[in-house]
Coordinates of C-alpha atoms in Angstrom, one line a residue:
E7 CA 238.6 -50.5 43.3
G8 CA 241.0 -47.9 44.5
D9 CA 238.7 -44.9 43.8
D10 CA 237.8 -43.6 47.3
S11 CA 237.4 -39.9 46.3
N12 CA 233.7 -39.5 46.7
E13 CA 231.2 -40.8 49.3
E14 CA 228.0 -40.2 47.6
S15 CA 225.6 -41.5 50.4
N16 CA 225.1 -38.0 52.0
P17 CA 225.6 -34.5 50.8
V18 CA 227.2 -33.4 54.1
T19 CA 230.3 -35.5 55.1
P20 CA 232.8 -33.1 56.7
N21 CA 233.9 -35.9 59.0
L22 CA 235.5 -37.8 56.3
R23 CA 239.3 -37.5 56.2
A24 CA 241.5 -37.8 53.1
I25 CA 244.1 -39.7 55.1
D26 CA 241.8 -42.6 55.5
A27 CA 241.6 -43.1 51.8
I28 CA 245.2 -42.7 50.7
N29 CA 247.2 -45.7 49.5
P30 CA 251.0 -44.6 49.8
M31 CA 251.8 -47.7 47.7
D32 CA 250.0 -46.2 44.6
R33 CA 252.7 -45.7 42.0
T34 CA 251.7 -42.1 41.5
F35 CA 253.4 -41.2 44.7
T36 CA 256.7 -42.7 43.4
E37 CA 256.2 -40.9 40.0
A38 CA 255.5 -37.6 41.6
Y39 CA 258.5 -37.9 44.0
E40 CA 260.8 -38.9 41.0
A41 CA 259.6 -35.9 39.1
G42 CA 260.6 -33.6 41.9
V43 CA 257.2 -33.1 43.6
T44 CA 257.8 -33.7 47.2
T45 CA 254.6 -32.4 48.8
V46 CA 250.9 -32.5 47.7
M47 CA 247.5 -31.4 49.1
T48 CA 244.7 -34.0 48.5
G49 CA 241.2 -34.6 49.6
P50 CA 237.7 -35.7 48.7
G51 CA 236.0 -35.0 45.3
S52 CA 233.3 -32.6 44.5
A53 CA 230.3 -34.9 44.7
N54 CA 229.0 -33.5 48.0
V55 CA 228.1 -30.0 49.2
I56 CA 230.7 -30.7 52.1
G57 CA 233.0 -33.4 51.1
G58 CA 235.4 -33.7 53.9
Q59 CA 239.0 -32.9 55.0
F60 CA 242.0 -32.3 52.8
A61 CA 245.5 -33.1 54.0
I62 CA 249.1 -32.0 53.1
L63 CA 251.5 -34.9 52.5
K64 CA 255.0 -35.6 51.5
T65 CA 255.1 -37.9 48.5
Y66 CA 257.7 -40.2 50.0
G67 CA 256.9 -42.9 52.5
K68 CA 255.2 -46.2 53.2
R69 CA 252.7 -45.1 55.8
V70 CA 250.4 -42.2 55.5
D71 CA 250.8 -41.4 59.1
D72 CA 254.5 -40.7 58.5
M73 CA 253.7 -38.6 55.3
I74 CA 251.4 -36.1 56.9
V75 CA 252.5 -32.5 57.0
K76 CA 249.1 -31.1 58.0
A77 CA 245.7 -32.8 58.5
P78 CA 243.2 -31.3 58.3
A79 CA 244.4 -28.7 55.9
A80 CA 241.1 -27.6 54.4
M81 CA 237.4 -28.6 54.1
K82 CA 236.1 -29.5 50.7
V83 CA 232.8 -27.9 49.6
A84 CA 231.3 -27.9 46.1
F85 CA 229.0 -25.8 44.2
G86 CA 227.3 -26.3 40.8
E87 CA 227.0 -29.2 38.8
N88 CA 228.7 -31.9 40.8
P89 CA 226.4 -32.1 43.9
K90 CA 223.3 -31.3 41.7
T91 CA 224.1 -34.3 39.4
V92 CA 224.9 -36.7 42.1
Y93 CA 221.8 -36.0 44.3
N94 CA 219.3 -35.3 41.5
S95 CA 219.7 -38.9 40.4
K96 CA 219.0 -40.0 43.9
K97 CA 215.9 -37.7 44.0
Q98 CA 217.2 -35.8 47.2
A99 CA 218.5 -32.4 47.9
P100 CA 220.6 -30.6 46.6
Q101 CA 219.0 -30.6 43.2
T102 CA 219.6 -26.9 42.7
R103 CA 222.2 -24.3 43.3
M104 CA 219.9 -22.7 45.9
A105 CA 219.7 -26.0 47.9
T106 CA 223.6 -26.5 47.7
A107 CA 224.0 -23.0 49.3
A108 CA 221.2 -23.5 51.8
I109 CA 222.7 -26.9 53.0
L110 CA 226.1 -25.4 53.5
R111 CA 224.7 -22.3 55.4
E112 CA 222.5 -24.7 57.6
T113 CA 225.6 -26.7 58.5
L114 CA 227.6 -23.6 59.3
F115 CA 224.8 -22.2 61.5
K116 CA 224.6 -25.6 63.3
T117 CA 228.3 -25.6 63.8
I118 CA 228.1 -22.1 65.4
E119 CA 225.3 -23.1 67.7
Y120 CA 227.1 -26.5 68.6
K121 CA 230.3 -24.5 69.3
E122 CA 228.6 -22.0 71.5
K123 CA 226.8 -24.6 73.5
K124 CA 230.0 -26.4 74.1
E125 CA 231.7 -23.2 75.3
K126 CA 228.7 -22.3 77.5
A127 CA 228.9 -25.7 79.2
N128 CA 232.5 -24.9 80.2
G129 CA 233.3 -28.6 80.5
D130 CA 230.2 -29.6 82.5
I131 CA 229.4 -33.0 80.9
E132 CA 225.7 -32.6 81.8
K133 CA 225.4 -29.3 80.0
M134 CA 227.5 -30.4 76.9
P135 CA 225.5 -30.9 73.7
A136 CA 225.4 -34.5 72.3
F137 CA 228.6 -35.3 70.4
D138 CA 228.3 -34.7 66.7
M139 CA 231.2 -35.8 64.6
K140 CA 230.2 -33.8 61.6
L141 CA 230.0 -30.5 63.5
E142 CA 233.1 -31.2 65.4
A143 CA 234.9 -31.5 62.0
M144 CA 233.5 -28.2 61.0
I145 CA 234.7 -26.2 64.0
P146 CA 238.2 -25.6 62.6
V147 CA 236.4 -23.9 59.7
I148 CA 234.3 -21.6 61.9
N149 CA 237.5 -20.9 63.9
R150 CA 239.4 -19.9 60.8
E151 CA 242.0 -22.6 61.4
I152 CA 241.4 -24.2 58.0
P153 CA 239.8 -22.7 54.8
L154 CA 237.0 -23.9 52.8
K155 CA 238.3 -25.3 49.6
A156 CA 235.5 -24.6 47.2
H157 CA 235.0 -26.2 43.9
A158 CA 232.8 -24.1 41.4
H159 CA 231.7 -24.5 37.9
R160 CA 230.5 -21.0 37.0
A161 CA 231.2 -17.5 38.0
D162 CA 227.9 -17.3 39.9
D163 CA 229.0 -20.3 41.9
M164 CA 232.2 -18.5 42.8
F165 CA 230.1 -15.5 44.0
T166 CA 227.8 -17.7 46.1
A167 CA 231.0 -19.2 47.7
L168 CA 232.4 -15.8 48.4
R169 CA 229.2 -14.6 49.7
I170 CA 228.9 -17.5 52.2
A171 CA 232.5 -17.0 53.2
K172 CA 231.9 -13.4 53.9
E173 CA 228.5 -14.0 55.8
F174 CA 230.4 -16.4 58.2
N175 CA 233.9 -14.7 58.2
L176 CA 235.4 -17.8 56.8
R177 CA 238.8 -18.3 54.9
I178 CA 238.2 -19.7 51.3
T179 CA 240.1 -20.9 48.3
L180 CA 238.4 -21.4 45.0
D181 CA 239.1 -23.8 42.3
H182 CA 237.5 -25.0 39.0

């Protein structure tokens, strides 16, 4: 019941926040603290192309709000087998590595366009684009305030992640 790591209903979920799924009463926080681990970074799993926002937390506390060091700290993205497997079984994109990259690029382009429209409106409510929670969540990525935290399975996945980061001038960290 306590596994809230992946929301598999949509491949693009940047508006999900790790802090909304953390149970500070989970015994692993106590075990980590007792073992000397005082700070962790945690976030969504790798089911989605864009999975959501990571947070940096202290391992001691009873309320997540009091444990937060930084949130958001990174935006989870995934390449390779995880998104392909999840969405292939649902008969929707992405079913290929190409579709994963295309979905991420499309979201980044939409975020840039959304941000530019907001800036051009200069606070004029009538000129502002319609609020989009997903694109709002991606603005810190475009602004280089937080990195993409990219999960990859193979070397070619890593090259795709790096290529996209270079195309959009993004900060990125890779994991496998």
